Coordinates of C-alpha atoms in Angstrom, one line a residue:
Chain A
M1 CA -34.8 -45.3 -15.2
T2 CA -31.8 -47.5 -15.5
P3 CA -28.3 -45.9 -15.0
V4 CA -26.3 -45.3 -18.2
G5 CA -24.6 -48.5 -19.0
L6 CA -22.9 -50.3 -22.0
Q7 CA -26.2 -50.5 -23.9
H8 CA -26.7 -46.7 -23.9
Y9 CA -23.3 -46.3 -25.5
L10 CA -23.8 -49.0 -27.9
I11 CA -27.2 -47.5 -29.0
L12 CA -25.7 -44.1 -29.3
A13 CA -22.9 -45.5 -31.5
A14 CA -25.6 -47.4 -33.8
V15 CA -27.5 -44.2 -34.3
L16 CA -24.4 -42.4 -35.2
F17 CA -23.5 -45.1 -37.6
S18 CA -27.0 -45.0 -39.2
I19 CA -26.8 -41.3 -39.7
G20 CA -23.3 -41.5 -41.2
L21 CA -24.6 -44.4 -43.6
Y22 CA -27.5 -42.1 -44.6
G23 CA -25.1 -39.3 -45.4
A24 CA -22.8 -41.6 -47.3
L25 CA -25.5 -43.0 -49.4
T26 CA -27.4 -39.7 -50.2
R27 CA -24.8 -37.0 -50.6
R28 CA -23.6 -36.0 -54.1
N29 CA -20.5 -34.0 -53.2
A30 CA -17.5 -36.4 -52.7
V31 CA -16.1 -34.2 -49.7
A32 CA -19.6 -34.6 -48.1
V33 CA -19.4 -38.4 -48.6
L34 CA -15.9 -38.4 -46.8
M35 CA -17.4 -36.5 -43.9
S36 CA -20.1 -39.0 -43.5
L37 CA -17.5 -41.7 -43.4
E38 CA -15.8 -40.0 -40.6
L39 CA -19.1 -40.2 -38.6
M40 CA -19.2 -43.9 -39.1
F41 CA -15.5 -44.3 -37.9
N42 CA -16.4 -42.2 -34.8
S43 CA -19.2 -44.6 -34.1
V44 CA -17.0 -47.6 -34.3
N45 CA -14.4 -45.9 -31.9
I46 CA -17.3 -45.3 -29.3
N47 CA -18.1 -48.9 -29.5
L48 CA -14.5 -50.0 -28.9
V49 CA -13.9 -47.6 -26.1
A50 CA -17.2 -48.5 -24.5
F51 CA -16.5 -52.2 -24.6
S52 CA -13.1 -51.6 -23.2
H53 CA -14.4 -49.5 -20.3
F54 CA -17.2 -52.0 -19.3
L55 CA -15.3 -55.3 -19.7
P56 CA -12.7 -54.0 -18.5
D57 CA -10.0 -54.8 -21.0
F58 CA -7.3 -52.6 -22.7
T59 CA -7.6 -54.0 -26.1
G60 CA -10.5 -51.9 -27.2
V61 CA -8.7 -48.6 -26.4
L62 CA -5.6 -49.9 -28.3
F63 CA -7.8 -50.7 -31.3
S64 CA -9.3 -47.4 -31.4
I65 CA -5.8 -45.8 -31.5
F66 CA -5.2 -47.9 -34.7
V67 CA -8.7 -47.1 -36.1
I68 CA -7.9 -43.3 -35.6
T69 CA -4.5 -43.9 -37.5
V70 CA -6.2 -45.6 -40.4
A71 CA -8.9 -42.8 -40.5
A72 CA -6.3 -40.1 -40.8
A73 CA -4.7 -41.9 -43.6
E74 CA -8.0 -42.6 -45.2
V75 CA -9.1 -39.1 -45.3
T76 CA -5.8 -37.9 -46.6
I77 CA -6.0 -40.3 -49.6
G78 CA -9.6 -39.5 -50.1
V79 CA -9.1 -35.8 -50.4
A80 CA -6.1 -36.4 -52.7
I81 CA -8.4 -38.5 -54.9
V82 CA -11.2 -35.8 -54.9
L83 CA -8.6 -33.3 -55.8
S84 CA -7.3 -35.3 -58.6
V85 CA -10.8 -36.0 -60.0
Y86 CA -11.5 -32.2 -59.7
R87 CA -8.5 -31.4 -61.7
N88 CA -9.2 -33.8 -64.5
R89 CA -12.9 -33.8 -64.7
N90 CA -13.7 -30.3 -63.1
T91 CA -16.5 -31.8 -61.1
I92 CA -16.8 -33.5 -57.7
D93 CA -20.4 -34.4 -58.3
L94 CA -20.5 -38.3 -57.7
E95 CA -23.5 -38.6 -60.1
Q96 CA -21.2 -37.3 -63.0
V97 CA -18.1 -39.4 -62.1
N98 CA -19.5 -42.5 -63.8
Q99 CA -16.9 -43.6 -66.3
L100 CA -16.6 -47.1 -64.7
Q101 CA -20.5 -47.5 -64.9
G102 CA -21.4 -50.4 -67.2
Chain B
M1 CA -24.8 -36.5 -12.7
T2 CA -22.8 -38.6 -15.2
D3 CA -26.0 -39.8 -16.6
A4 CA -27.2 -36.3 -17.3
V5 CA -23.9 -35.5 -19.0
F6 CA -24.2 -38.6 -21.2
F7 CA -27.6 -37.6 -22.4
V8 CA -26.7 -34.0 -23.0
L9 CA -23.7 -35.2 -25.0
A10 CA -25.7 -37.8 -26.9
G11 CA -28.1 -35.1 -27.9
V12 CA -25.3 -32.8 -29.0
I13 CA -23.8 -35.7 -31.0
V14 CA -26.9 -36.9 -32.8
A15 CA -28.1 -33.3 -33.4
S16 CA -24.9 -32.1 -35.0
A17 CA -24.7 -35.4 -37.0
L18 CA -28.2 -34.9 -38.3
G19 CA -27.2 -31.2 -39.1
M20 CA -24.1 -32.4 -40.9
V21 CA -26.0 -34.7 -43.3
Q22 CA -28.8 -32.3 -43.8
A23 CA -26.7 -29.1 -44.5
R24 CA -26.6 -28.1 -48.1
N25 CA -23.7 -25.7 -47.6
L26 CA -20.5 -27.8 -47.0
F27 CA -19.0 -25.2 -44.7
H28 CA -22.0 -25.5 -42.4
A29 CA -21.7 -29.2 -42.6
G30 CA -17.9 -29.1 -41.6
L31 CA -18.6 -26.9 -38.7
A32 CA -21.4 -29.4 -37.5
L33 CA -18.9 -32.2 -38.0
I34 CA -16.4 -30.5 -35.7
T35 CA -19.1 -30.1 -33.0
C36 CA -20.0 -33.9 -33.4
F37 CA -16.2 -34.7 -33.0
L38 CA -16.0 -32.6 -29.8
G39 CA -19.1 -34.3 -28.4
V40 CA -17.6 -37.8 -29.0
A41 CA -14.5 -36.6 -27.2
G42 CA -16.8 -35.8 -24.2
I43 CA -18.1 -39.3 -24.4
Y44 CA -14.5 -40.7 -24.2
V45 CA -14.0 -38.5 -21.0
L46 CA -17.0 -40.2 -19.5
L47 CA -15.7 -43.5 -20.5
K48 CA -12.6 -42.6 -18.6
S49 CA -10.2 -42.6 -21.5
P50 CA -8.7 -39.1 -21.4
F51 CA -5.9 -40.2 -23.9
I52 CA -8.4 -41.2 -26.7
A53 CA -10.3 -38.0 -25.8
A54 CA -7.1 -35.9 -26.5
L55 CA -6.4 -37.9 -29.6
Q56 CA -10.0 -37.3 -30.8
V57 CA -9.8 -33.5 -30.3
L58 CA -6.2 -33.4 -31.9
I59 CA -6.7 -35.8 -34.8
Y60 CA -10.4 -35.6 -35.6
A61 CA -11.4 -32.1 -34.7
G62 CA -8.0 -30.8 -35.6
A63 CA -6.4 -32.6 -38.4
I64 CA -9.2 -34.5 -40.2
A65 CA -11.6 -31.6 -40.0
V66 CA -9.1 -29.2 -41.4
I67 CA -8.1 -31.6 -44.3
L68 CA -11.9 -32.0 -45.1
L69 CA -12.3 -28.3 -45.0
F70 CA -9.3 -27.8 -47.2
G71 CA -10.8 -30.3 -49.7
F72 CA -14.1 -28.2 -49.7
M73 CA -12.5 -25.0 -50.2
L74 CA -10.2 -26.1 -53.1
T75 CA -13.2 -27.4 -54.9
H76 CA -16.0 -25.2 -53.8
H77 CA -16.3 -23.1 -56.9
V78 CA -17.4 -26.0 -58.9
M79 CA -19.6 -27.4 -56.1
H80 CA -20.5 -24.8 -53.4
T81 CA -23.6 -26.5 -52.3
D82 CA -24.6 -30.1 -52.5
P83 CA -27.7 -30.7 -54.7
H84 CA -30.2 -33.3 -53.8
K85 CA -30.0 -36.7 -55.3
R86 CA -33.1 -38.0 -57.1
F87 CA -36.0 -38.7 -54.8
T88 CA -35.7 -42.6 -55.3
Q89 CA -32.1 -42.6 -54.4
Q90 CA -32.8 -40.4 -51.3
A91 CA -35.6 -42.8 -50.2
A92 CA -33.4 -45.8 -50.8
G93 CA -30.6 -44.3 -48.8
L94 CA -33.0 -43.4 -45.9
G95 CA -34.5 -46.9 -45.9
A96 CA -31.2 -48.5 -45.9
A97 CA -30.0 -46.3 -43.1
L98 CA -33.1 -46.8 -41.0
A99 CA -33.2 -50.6 -41.5
M100 CA -29.5 -50.8 -40.4
G101 CA -30.2 -48.6 -37.3
L102 CA -33.3 -50.6 -36.5
V103 CA -31.6 -54.0 -36.6
L104 CA -28.5 -52.7 -34.5
V105 CA -30.7 -51.1 -31.9
V106 CA -33.1 -54.0 -31.5
T107 CA -30.1 -56.4 -31.3
I108 CA -28.4 -54.2 -28.6
A109 CA -31.7 -53.9 -26.7
V110 CA -32.6 -57.7 -26.6
S111 CA -29.0 -59.0 -26.0
P112 CA -28.2 -60.1 -22.6
W113 CA -25.3 -57.9 -21.5
N114 CA -23.2 -58.6 -18.4
K115 CA -24.6 -55.9 -16.2
G116 CA -22.9 -57.4 -13.0
A117 CA -19.4 -56.3 -13.7
Q118 CA -18.9 -52.9 -12.3
A119 CA -16.7 -50.8 -14.5
V120 CA -13.3 -50.1 -13.0
P121 CA -10.8 -47.5 -14.5
V122 CA -8.3 -49.4 -16.6
S123 CA -6.9 -47.0 -19.2
D124 CA -3.9 -45.6 -17.3
L125 CA -1.5 -44.2 -19.8
G126 CA 1.5 -46.1 -18.5
S127 CA 0.2 -49.6 -19.1
L128 CA -1.2 -48.3 -22.3
G129 CA 2.2 -47.4 -23.6
Q130 CA 3.6 -50.5 -22.3
Q131 CA 1.2 -52.6 -24.1
L132 CA 1.8 -50.6 -27.3
L133 CA 5.4 -51.1 -27.2
T134 CA 5.4 -54.8 -26.2
T135 CA 2.2 -56.8 -27.2
Y136 CA 1.3 -54.5 -30.1
L137 CA 4.8 -53.5 -31.2
L138 CA 4.4 -55.0 -34.7
P139 CA 1.1 -53.2 -35.5
F140 CA 2.5 -49.9 -33.9
E141 CA 5.6 -50.1 -36.3
L142 CA 3.5 -51.1 -39.3
A143 CA 1.2 -48.0 -38.6
S144 CA 4.1 -45.6 -39.0
A145 CA 5.1 -47.1 -42.3
F146 CA 1.4 -47.1 -43.3
L147 CA 1.2 -43.4 -42.5
L148 CA 4.3 -42.6 -44.4
A149 CA 3.0 -44.6 -47.5
A150 CA -0.4 -42.8 -47.2
L151 CA 1.5 -39.4 -46.9
V152 CA 3.6 -39.9 -50.2
G153 CA 0.7 -41.6 -51.9
A154 CA -1.4 -38.5 -51.3
I155 CA 1.1 -36.2 -52.5
M156 CA 1.6 -38.3 -55.6
I157 CA -2.1 -38.5 -56.4
A158 CA -2.8 -34.8 -55.7
R159 CA 0.2 -33.1 -57.3
K160 CA -0.2 -31.3 -60.7
E161 CA 1.3 -33.0 -63.7
E162 CA 3.7 -30.4 -65.2
G163 CA 4.9 -31.6 -68.6
P164 CA 6.6 -35.0 -69.3
P165 CA 8.8 -36.4 -66.5
P166 CA 12.6 -35.8 -67.1
A167 CA 14.2 -38.7 -68.8

């Protein structure tokens, strides 16, 4: 068996990304969709840090810091929007939030 | 030894991620999400980036998970559990995710990665901070303005409207 290298980390990240994608596409609760998005952010960060470690180059680690910053802002705004939808429509079921549907 | 730790962590991450997307009770999903975040922090330790691991524990497992659980608790009496989507939508989502994963994994497996270069630890905190305040100074400062904008925006979006605004 080959020792753990870059490929192993990339495959782990790819699997995690797919699981997050599945969650984001199939959940109906808006908060659950936000949780799935966080899984996808995490897999991207694993990729960045793994490349940074195996190249070796700093840039990936620095990028992951900025990705974490953006993820924090994204989840704050996301939960604020969910709360606003909940207050105005009294539901957070994404199947029922369809006013913009043509 | 490191390899064994990697496979244990990978197992924990994948299992808790699957548990998160499958759990109908969102509180259980949140707990599985925190487990997954902690596993990813372990991966960062294996990759010799203890600073990112600390950020992961503080920001993801701390702040982001708490915000998501707040969001769940403030809305849970309209949607305590998560009903399933229609079967066709479920199947389409599963198909899209499987196709995406398959393409990614096959691409990674067949690509010729540079296996010769042995990893050396590069991410010591001193030079990380130096880079952040020299080469990446502009994005660093923009990030602070961005976070402030996000904070104010979140308060404005989520606050309760109370009557007409004072003239």
